[in-house]
Amino acid sequence: MSINDERNIEANLQIGPTELGMVRLFVEGNGIEIPMDFTPDEAHEIAEEIMAAAARAAQMGGKKKR
């Protein structure tokens, strides 16, 4: 499977700081919990990648959220 393969899976995403000064992305769904911790610098890089991907998707006529 690749990033372009659609899946019918529901999950929740939470993002926030930890007590240790890390940024946590917490994914929860179907009985699975995935905590991913990043340094603030790594989190900034991830945010930049998300913004760039959103801009590219918008240029491609990306789907509007329902």
PDB file of N, CA, C and O in Angstrom:
ATOM      1  N   MET A   1       0.843  -1.176   0.000  1.00  0.00           N
ATOM      2  CA  MET A   1       0.000   0.000   0.000  1.00  0.00           C
ATOM      3  C   MET A   1       0.890   1.241   0.000  1.00  0.00           C
ATOM      4  O   MET A   1       1.973   1.241   0.550  1.00  0.00           O
ATOM      5  N   SER A   2       0.379   2.280  -0.595  1.00  0.00           N
ATOM      6  CA  SER A   2       1.132   3.529  -0.649  1.00  0.00           C
ATOM      7  C   SER A   2       0.290   4.664  -0.080  1.00  0.00           C
ATOM      8  O   SER A   2      -0.868   4.481   0.277  1.00  0.00           O
ATOM      9  N   ILE A   3       0.859   5.826  -0.048  1.00  0.00           N
ATOM     10  CA  ILE A   3       0.169   6.998   0.487  1.00  0.00           C
ATOM     11  C   ILE A   3      -1.070   7.337  -0.340  1.00  0.00           C
ATOM     12  O   ILE A   3      -1.995   7.979   0.147  1.00  0.00           O
ATOM     13  N   ASN A   4      -1.117   6.895  -1.592  1.00  0.00           N
ATOM     14  CA  ASN A   4      -2.254   7.203  -2.462  1.00  0.00           C
ATOM     15  C   ASN A   4      -3.377   6.182  -2.388  1.00  0.00           C
ATOM     16  O   ASN A   4      -4.422   6.391  -2.993  1.00  0.00           O
ATOM     17  N   ASP A   5      -3.167   5.071  -1.673  1.00  0.00           N
ATOM     18  CA  ASP A   5      -4.216   4.059  -1.525  1.00  0.00           C
ATOM     19  C   ASP A   5      -5.207   4.506  -0.451  1.00  0.00           C
ATOM     20  O   ASP A   5      -4.803   4.811   0.673  1.00  0.00           O
ATOM     21  N   GLU A   6      -6.498   4.530  -0.812  1.00  0.00           N
ATOM     22  CA  GLU A   6      -7.520   4.925   0.161  1.00  0.00           C
ATOM     23  C   GLU A   6      -7.835   3.760   1.076  1.00  0.00           C
ATOM     24  O   GLU A   6      -7.815   2.604   0.680  1.00  0.00           O
ATOM     25  N   ARG A   7      -8.137   4.097   2.332  1.00  0.00           N
ATOM     26  CA  ARG A   7      -8.506   3.106   3.329  1.00  0.00           C
ATOM     27  C   ARG A   7      -9.733   3.596   4.070  1.00  0.00           C
ATOM     28  O   ARG A   7      -9.927   4.788   4.229  1.00  0.00           O
ATOM     29  N   ASN A   8     -10.514   2.672   4.555  1.00  0.00           N
ATOM     30  CA  ASN A   8     -11.703   3.020   5.330  1.00  0.00           C
ATOM     31  C   ASN A   8     -11.416   2.742   6.803  1.00  0.00           C
ATOM     32  O   ASN A   8     -11.973   1.832   7.403  1.00  0.00           O
ATOM     33  N   ILE A   9     -10.512   3.532   7.382  1.00  0.00           N
ATOM     34  CA  ILE A   9     -10.111   3.375   8.777  1.00  0.00           C
ATOM     35  C   ILE A   9     -10.338   4.703   9.483  1.00  0.00           C
ATOM     36  O   ILE A   9      -9.943   5.755   8.980  1.00  0.00           O
ATOM     37  N   GLU A  10     -10.956   4.633  10.642  1.00  0.00           N
ATOM     38  CA  GLU A  10     -11.148   5.840  11.435  1.00  0.00           C
ATOM     39  C   GLU A  10     -10.090   5.898  12.527  1.00  0.00           C
ATOM     40  O   GLU A  10      -9.763   4.881  13.141  1.00  0.00           O
ATOM     41  N   ALA A  11      -9.564   7.084  12.756  1.00  0.00           N
ATOM     42  CA  ALA A  11      -8.575   7.277  13.809  1.00  0.00           C
ATOM     43  C   ALA A  11      -8.685   8.704  14.319  1.00  0.00           C
ATOM     44  O   ALA A  11      -9.165   9.596  13.616  1.00  0.00           O
ATOM     45  N   ASN A  12      -8.224   8.895  15.529  1.00  0.00           N
ATOM     46  CA  ASN A  12      -8.174  10.225  16.129  1.00  0.00           C
ATOM     47  C   ASN A  12      -6.717  10.658  16.212  1.00  0.00           C
ATOM     48  O   ASN A  12      -5.837   9.842  16.483  1.00  0.00           O
ATOM     49  N   LEU A  13      -6.474  11.939  15.993  1.00  0.00           N
ATOM     50  CA  LEU A  13      -5.131  12.491  16.085  1.00  0.00           C
ATOM     51  C   LEU A  13      -5.149  13.612  17.105  1.00  0.00           C
ATOM     52  O   LEU A  13      -5.963  14.535  17.015  1.00  0.00           O
ATOM     53  N   GLN A  14      -4.258  13.512  18.081  1.00  0.00           N
ATOM     54  CA  GLN A  14      -4.074  14.575  19.066  1.00  0.00           C
ATOM     55  C   GLN A  14      -2.633  15.062  18.951  1.00  0.00           C
ATOM     56  O   GLN A  14      -1.718  14.261  18.739  1.00  0.00           O
ATOM     57  N   ILE A  15      -2.445  16.362  19.095  1.00  0.00           N
ATOM     58  CA  ILE A  15      -1.112  16.944  19.005  1.00  0.00           C
ATOM     59  C   ILE A  15      -0.937  17.890  20.180  1.00  0.00           C
ATOM     60  O   ILE A  15      -1.807  18.718  20.453  1.00  0.00           O
ATOM     61  N   GLY A  16       0.187  17.766  20.884  1.00  0.00           N
ATOM     62  CA  GLY A  16       0.420  18.664  22.008  1.00  0.00           C
ATOM     63  C   GLY A  16       1.808  18.484  22.589  1.00  0.00           C
ATOM     64  O   GLY A  16       2.542  17.553  22.234  1.00  0.00           O
ATOM     65  N   PRO A  17       2.172  19.376  23.503  1.00  0.00           N
ATOM     66  CA  PRO A  17       3.479  19.286  24.149  1.00  0.00           C
ATOM     67  C   PRO A  17       3.452  18.257  25.283  1.00  0.00           C
ATOM     68  O   PRO A  17       2.417  18.018  25.895  1.00  0.00           O
ATOM     69  N   THR A  18       4.619  17.653  25.534  1.00  0.00           N
ATOM     70  CA  THR A  18       4.746  16.742  26.669  1.00  0.00           C
ATOM     71  C   THR A  18       5.424  17.471  27.824  1.00  0.00           C
ATOM     72  O   THR A  18       5.967  18.570  27.650  1.00  0.00           O
ATOM     73  N   GLU A  19       5.431  16.837  28.976  1.00  0.00           N
ATOM     74  CA  GLU A  19       6.093  17.425  30.149  1.00  0.00           C
ATOM     75  C   GLU A  19       7.605  17.509  29.968  1.00  0.00           C
ATOM     76  O   GLU A  19       8.275  18.231  30.698  1.00  0.00           O
ATOM     77  N   LEU A  20       8.142  16.759  29.013  1.00  0.00           N
ATOM     78  CA  LEU A  20       9.588  16.757  28.779  1.00  0.00           C
ATOM     79  C   LEU A  20      10.009  17.712  27.674  1.00  0.00           C
ATOM     80  O   LEU A  20      11.152  17.684  27.217  1.00  0.00           O
ATOM     81  N   GLY A  21       9.078  18.550  27.192  1.00  0.00           N
ATOM     82  CA  GLY A  21       9.414  19.539  26.176  1.00  0.00           C
ATOM     83  C   GLY A  21       9.452  18.984  24.766  1.00  0.00           C
ATOM     84  O   GLY A  21      10.069  19.573  23.886  1.00  0.00           O
ATOM     85  N   MET A  22       8.793  17.864  24.566  1.00  0.00           N
ATOM     86  CA  MET A  22       8.697  17.271  23.230  1.00  0.00           C
ATOM     87  C   MET A  22       7.314  17.597  22.667  1.00  0.00           C
ATOM     88  O   MET A  22       6.426  18.028  23.393  1.00  0.00           O
ATOM     89  N   VAL A  23       7.149  17.395  21.380  1.00  0.00           N
ATOM     90  CA  VAL A  23       5.844  17.532  20.739  1.00  0.00           C
ATOM     91  C   VAL A  23       5.365  16.120  20.432  1.00  0.00           C
ATOM     92  O   VAL A  23       6.080  15.347  19.795  1.00  0.00           O
ATOM     93  N   ARG A  24       4.174  15.797  20.923  1.00  0.00           N
ATOM     94  CA  ARG A  24       3.644  14.442  20.723  1.00  0.00           C
ATOM     95  C   ARG A  24       2.505  14.458  19.724  1.00  0.00           C
ATOM     96  O   ARG A  24       1.578  15.254  19.828  1.00  0.00           O
ATOM     97  N   LEU A  25       2.605  13.570  18.739  1.00  0.00           N
ATOM     98  CA  LEU A  25       1.489  13.241  17.864  1.00  0.00           C
ATOM     99  C   LEU A  25       0.979  11.902  18.370  1.00  0.00           C
ATOM    100  O   LEU A  25       1.750  10.942  18.468  1.00  0.00           O
ATOM    101  N   PHE A  26      -0.289  11.856  18.736  1.00  0.00           N
ATOM    102  CA  PHE A  26      -0.873  10.657  19.323  1.00  0.00           C
ATOM    103  C   PHE A  26      -2.011  10.196  18.424  1.00  0.00           C
ATOM    104  O   PHE A  26      -2.997  10.903  18.241  1.00  0.00           O
ATOM    105  N   VAL A  27      -1.843   9.017  17.832  1.00  0.00           N
ATOM    106  CA  VAL A  27      -2.842   8.454  16.931  1.00  0.00           C
ATOM    107  C   VAL A  27      -3.523   7.300  17.648  1.00  0.00           C
ATOM    108  O   VAL A  27      -2.848   6.424  18.201  1.00  0.00           O
ATOM    109  N   GLU A  28      -4.857   7.312  17.618  1.00  0.00           N
ATOM    110  CA  GLU A  28      -5.620   6.267  18.285  1.00  0.00           C
ATOM    111  C   GLU A  28      -6.727   5.789  17.361  1.00  0.00           C
ATOM    112  O   GLU A  28      -7.458   6.597  16.785  1.00  0.00           O
ATOM    113  N   GLY A  29      -6.829   4.479  17.198  1.00  0.00           N
ATOM    114  CA  GLY A  29      -7.891   3.932  16.374  1.00  0.00           C
ATOM    115  C   GLY A  29      -7.873   2.419  16.363  1.00  0.00           C
ATOM    116  O   GLY A  29      -6.811   1.796  16.448  1.00  0.00           O
ATOM    117  N   ASN A  30      -9.054   1.824  16.304  1.00  0.00           N
ATOM    118  CA  ASN A  30      -9.190   0.361  16.249  1.00  0.00           C
ATOM    119  C   ASN A  30      -8.377  -0.342  17.328  1.00  0.00           C
ATOM    120  O   ASN A  30      -7.701  -1.340  17.075  1.00  0.00           O
ATOM    121  N   GLY A  31      -8.398   0.193  18.551  1.00  0.00           N
ATOM    122  CA  GLY A  31      -7.687  -0.444  19.658  1.00  0.00           C
ATOM    123  C   GLY A  31      -6.182  -0.266  19.642  1.00  0.00           C
ATOM    124  O   GLY A  31      -5.471  -0.903  20.408  1.00  0.00           O
ATOM    125  N   ILE A  32      -5.674   0.597  18.778  1.00  0.00           N
ATOM    126  CA  ILE A  32      -4.236   0.839  18.690  1.00  0.00           C
ATOM    127  C   ILE A  32      -3.950   2.277  19.105  1.00  0.00           C
ATOM    128  O   ILE A  32      -4.661   3.201  18.718  1.00  0.00           O
ATOM    129  N   GLU A  33      -2.903   2.454  19.903  1.00  0.00           N
ATOM    130  CA  GLU A  33      -2.456   3.790  20.291  1.00  0.00           C
ATOM    131  C   GLU A  33      -1.004   3.943  19.858  1.00  0.00           C
ATOM    132  O   GLU A  33      -0.167   3.093  20.159  1.00  0.00           O
ATOM    133  N   ILE A  34      -0.725   5.018  19.117  1.00  0.00           N
ATOM    134  CA  ILE A  34       0.634   5.251  18.626  1.00  0.00           C
ATOM    135  C   ILE A  34       1.081   6.641  19.068  1.00  0.00           C
ATOM    136  O   ILE A  34       0.664   7.644  18.489  1.00  0.00           O
ATOM    137  N   PRO A  35       1.921   6.718  20.115  1.00  0.00           N
ATOM    138  CA  PRO A  35       2.491   8.008  20.504  1.00  0.00           C
ATOM    139  C   PRO A  35       3.806   8.230  19.753  1.00  0.00           C
ATOM    140  O   PRO A  35       4.661   7.342  19.690  1.00  0.00           O
ATOM    141  N   MET A  36       3.949   9.392  19.134  1.00  0.00           N
ATOM    142  CA  MET A  36       5.174   9.734  18.419  1.00  0.00           C
ATOM    143  C   MET A  36       5.679  11.064  18.958  1.00  0.00           C
ATOM    144  O   MET A  36       4.986  12.076  18.872  1.00  0.00           O
ATOM    145  N   ASP A  37       6.874  11.035  19.553  1.00  0.00           N
ATOM    146  CA  ASP A  37       7.451  12.240  20.135  1.00  0.00           C
ATOM    147  C   ASP A  37       8.534  12.817  19.241  1.00  0.00           C
ATOM    148  O   ASP A  37       9.351  12.076  18.678  1.00  0.00           O
ATOM    149  N   PHE A  38       8.542  14.151  19.133  1.00  0.00           N
ATOM    150  CA  PHE A  38       9.491  14.859  18.292  1.00  0.00           C
ATOM    151  C   PHE A  38      10.055  16.055  19.052  1.00  0.00           C
ATOM    152  O   PHE A  38       9.357  16.664  19.873  1.00  0.00           O
ATOM    153  N   THR A  39      11.286  16.415  18.741  1.00  0.00           N
ATOM    154  CA  THR A  39      11.843  17.642  19.301  1.00  0.00           C
ATOM    155  C   THR A  39      11.090  18.814  18.673  1.00  0.00           C
ATOM    156  O   THR A  39      10.477  18.668  17.606  1.00  0.00           O
ATOM    157  N   PRO A  40      11.141  19.984  19.289  1.00  0.00           N
ATOM    158  CA  PRO A  40      10.498  21.144  18.665  1.00  0.00           C
ATOM    159  C   PRO A  40      11.016  21.415  17.251  1.00  0.00           C
ATOM    160  O   PRO A  40      10.228  21.746  16.361  1.00  0.00           O
ATOM    161  N   ASP A  41      12.314  21.244  17.013  1.00  0.00           N
ATOM    162  CA  ASP A  41      12.849  21.453  15.659  1.00  0.00           C
ATOM    163  C   ASP A  41      12.266  20.443  14.671  1.00  0.00           C
ATOM    164  O   ASP A  41      11.907  20.805  13.548  1.00  0.00           O
ATOM    165  N   GLU A  42      12.182  19.172  15.083  1.00  0.00           N
ATOM    166  CA  GLU A  42      11.588  18.163  14.211  1.00  0.00           C
ATOM    167  C   GLU A  42      10.123  18.480  13.938  1.00  0.00           C
ATOM    168  O   GLU A  42       9.638  18.316  12.814  1.00  0.00           O
ATOM    169  N   ALA A  43       9.410  18.955  14.974  1.00  0.00           N
ATOM    170  CA  ALA A  43       7.993  19.298  14.812  1.00  0.00           C
ATOM    171  C   ALA A  43       7.820  20.444  13.820  1.00  0.00           C
ATOM    172  O   ALA A  43       6.888  20.430  13.008  1.00  0.00           O
ATOM    173  N   HIS A  44       8.728  21.411  13.850  1.00  0.00           N
ATOM    174  CA  HIS A  44       8.667  22.514  12.876  1.00  0.00           C
ATOM    175  C   HIS A  44       8.869  21.986  11.459  1.00  0.00           C
ATOM    176  O   HIS A  44       8.173  22.404  10.530  1.00  0.00           O
ATOM    177  N   GLU A  45       9.806  21.051  11.291  1.00  0.00           N
ATOM    178  CA  GLU A  45      10.043  20.467   9.970  1.00  0.00           C
ATOM    179  C   GLU A  45       8.804  19.712   9.483  1.00  0.00           C
ATOM    180  O   GLU A  45       8.432  19.810   8.314  1.00  0.00           O
ATOM    181  N   ILE A  46       8.178  18.968  10.382  1.00  0.00           N
ATOM    182  CA  ILE A  46       6.968  18.226  10.025  1.00  0.00           C
ATOM    183  C   ILE A  46       5.857  19.197   9.635  1.00  0.00           C
ATOM    184  O   ILE A  46       5.148  18.986   8.646  1.00  0.00           O
ATOM    185  N   ALA A  47       5.708  20.270  10.406  1.00  0.00           N
ATOM    186  CA  ALA A  47       4.675  21.268  10.108  1.00  0.00           C
ATOM    187  C   ALA A  47       4.913  21.892   8.731  1.00  0.00           C
ATOM    188  O   ALA A  47       3.965  22.100   7.968  1.00  0.00           O
ATOM    189  N   GLU A  48       6.171  22.168   8.400  1.00  0.00           N
ATOM    190  CA  GLU A  48       6.490  22.722   7.082  1.00  0.00           C
ATOM    191  C   GLU A  48       6.138  21.733   5.973  1.00  0.00           C
ATOM    192  O   GLU A  48       5.606  22.127   4.933  1.00  0.00           O
ATOM    193  N   GLU A  49       6.406  20.445   6.208  1.00  0.00           N
ATOM    194  CA  GLU A  49       6.066  19.424   5.217  1.00  0.00           C
ATOM    195  C   GLU A  49       4.553  19.318   5.034  1.00  0.00           C
ATOM    196  O   GLU A  49       4.070  19.158   3.915  1.00  0.00           O
ATOM    197  N   ILE A  50       3.808  19.414   6.124  1.00  0.00           N
ATOM    198  CA  ILE A  50       2.341  19.362   6.043  1.00  0.00           C
ATOM    199  C   ILE A  50       1.817  20.563   5.270  1.00  0.00           C
ATOM    200  O   ILE A  50       0.944  20.429   4.398  1.00  0.00           O
ATOM    201  N   MET A  51       2.339  21.754   5.554  1.00  0.00           N
ATOM    202  CA  MET A  51       1.895  22.957   4.856  1.00  0.00           C
ATOM    203  C   MET A  51       2.222  22.875   3.358  1.00  0.00           C
ATOM    204  O   MET A  51       1.400  23.245   2.519  1.00  0.00           O
ATOM    205  N   ALA A  52       3.403  22.364   3.022  1.00  0.00           N
ATOM    206  CA  ALA A  52       3.781  22.234   1.613  1.00  0.00           C
ATOM    207  C   ALA A  52       2.868  21.217   0.908  1.00  0.00           C
ATOM    208  O   ALA A  52       2.430  21.450  -0.224  1.00  0.00           O
ATOM    209  N   ALA A  53       2.568  20.107   1.581  1.00  0.00           N
ATOM    210  CA  ALA A  53       1.687  19.102   0.981  1.00  0.00           C
ATOM    211  C   ALA A  53       0.278  19.659   0.805  1.00  0.00           C
ATOM    212  O   ALA A  53      -0.374  19.403  -0.218  1.00  0.00           O
ATOM    213  N   ALA A  54      -0.197  20.446   1.778  1.00  0.00           N
ATOM    214  CA  ALA A  54      -1.524  21.051   1.665  1.00  0.00           C
ATOM    215  C   ALA A  54      -1.577  22.024   0.495  1.00  0.00           C
ATOM    216  O   ALA A  54      -2.563  22.069  -0.252  1.00  0.00           O
ATOM    217  N   ALA A  55      -0.515  22.793   0.304  1.00  0.00           N
ATOM    218  CA  ALA A  55      -0.471  23.738  -0.818  1.00  0.00           C
ATOM    219  C   ALA A  55      -0.491  22.989  -2.151  1.00  0.00           C
ATOM    220  O   ALA A  55      -1.212  23.378  -3.073  1.00  0.00           O
ATOM    221  N   ARG A  56       0.279  21.891  -2.234  1.00  0.00           N
ATOM    222  CA  ARG A  56       0.290  21.109  -3.477  1.00  0.00           C
ATOM    223  C   ARG A  56      -1.074  20.480  -3.731  1.00  0.00           C
ATOM    224  O   ARG A  56      -1.553  20.465  -4.866  1.00  0.00           O
ATOM    225  N   ALA A  57      -1.705  19.959  -2.681  1.00  0.00           N
ATOM    226  CA  ALA A  57      -3.025  19.338  -2.837  1.00  0.00           C
ATOM    227  C   ALA A  57      -4.051  20.374  -3.290  1.00  0.00           C
ATOM    228  O   ALA A  57      -4.901  20.093  -4.134  1.00  0.00           O
ATOM    229  N   ALA A  58      -3.977  21.583  -2.741  1.00  0.00           N
ATOM    230  CA  ALA A  58      -4.909  22.642  -3.135  1.00  0.00           C
ATOM    231  C   ALA A  58      -4.722  23.006  -4.611  1.00  0.00           C
ATOM    232  O   ALA A  58      -5.696  23.239  -5.325  1.00  0.00           O
ATOM    233  N   GLN A  59      -3.483  23.030  -5.069  1.00  0.00           N
ATOM    234  CA  GLN A  59      -3.206  23.330  -6.476  1.00  0.00           C
ATOM    235  C   GLN A  59      -3.765  22.250  -7.399  1.00  0.00           C
ATOM    236  O   GLN A  59      -4.108  22.512  -8.540  1.00  0.00           O
ATOM    237  N   MET A  60      -3.853  21.036  -6.871  1.00  0.00           N
ATOM    238  CA  MET A  60      -4.363  19.915  -7.655  1.00  0.00           C
ATOM    239  C   MET A  60      -5.892  19.837  -7.588  1.00  0.00           C
ATOM    240  O   MET A  60      -6.490  18.911  -8.116  1.00  0.00           O
ATOM    241  N   GLY A  61      -6.502  20.833  -6.932  1.00  0.00           N
ATOM    242  CA  GLY A  61      -7.964  20.821  -6.794  1.00  0.00           C
ATOM    243  C   GLY A  61      -8.413  19.868  -5.715  1.00  0.00           C
ATOM    244  O   GLY A  61      -9.430  19.189  -5.864  1.00  0.00           O
ATOM    245  N   GLY A  62      -7.655  19.811  -4.623  1.00  0.00           N
ATOM    246  CA  GLY A  62      -7.935  18.893  -3.519  1.00  0.00           C
ATOM    247  C   GLY A  62      -9.375  18.935  -3.060  1.00  0.00           C
ATOM    248  O   GLY A  62     -10.079  19.926  -3.221  1.00  0.00           O
ATOM    249  N   LYS A  63      -9.823  17.816  -2.501  1.00  0.00           N
ATOM    250  CA  LYS A  63     -11.191  17.681  -2.010  1.00  0.00           C
ATOM    251  C   LYS A  63     -11.442  18.674  -0.889  1.00  0.00           C
ATOM    252  O   LYS A  63     -10.593  18.916  -0.048  1.00  0.00           O
ATOM    253  N   LYS A  64     -12.637  19.231  -0.875  1.00  0.00           N
ATOM    254  CA  LYS A  64     -13.063  20.099   0.215  1.00  0.00           C
ATOM    255  C   LYS A  64     -13.557  19.215   1.346  1.00  0.00           C
ATOM    256  O   LYS A  64     -14.196  18.194   1.127  1.00  0.00           O
ATOM    257  N   LYS A  65     -13.254  19.615   2.589  1.00  0.00           N
ATOM    258  CA  LYS A  65     -13.739  18.852   3.735  1.00  0.00           C
ATOM    259  C   LYS A  65     -15.242  18.946   3.825  1.00  0.00           C
ATOM    260  O   LYS A  65     -15.826  19.997   3.623  1.00  0.00           O
ATOM    261  N   ARG A  66     -15.875  17.816   4.098  1.00  0.00           N
ATOM    262  CA  ARG A  66     -17.339  17.766   4.185  1.00  0.00           C
ATOM    263  C   ARG A  66     -17.861  18.378   5.440  1.00  0.00           C
ATOM    264  O   ARG A  66     -17.356  18.415   6.452  1.00  0.00           O
TER     265      ARG A  66
END
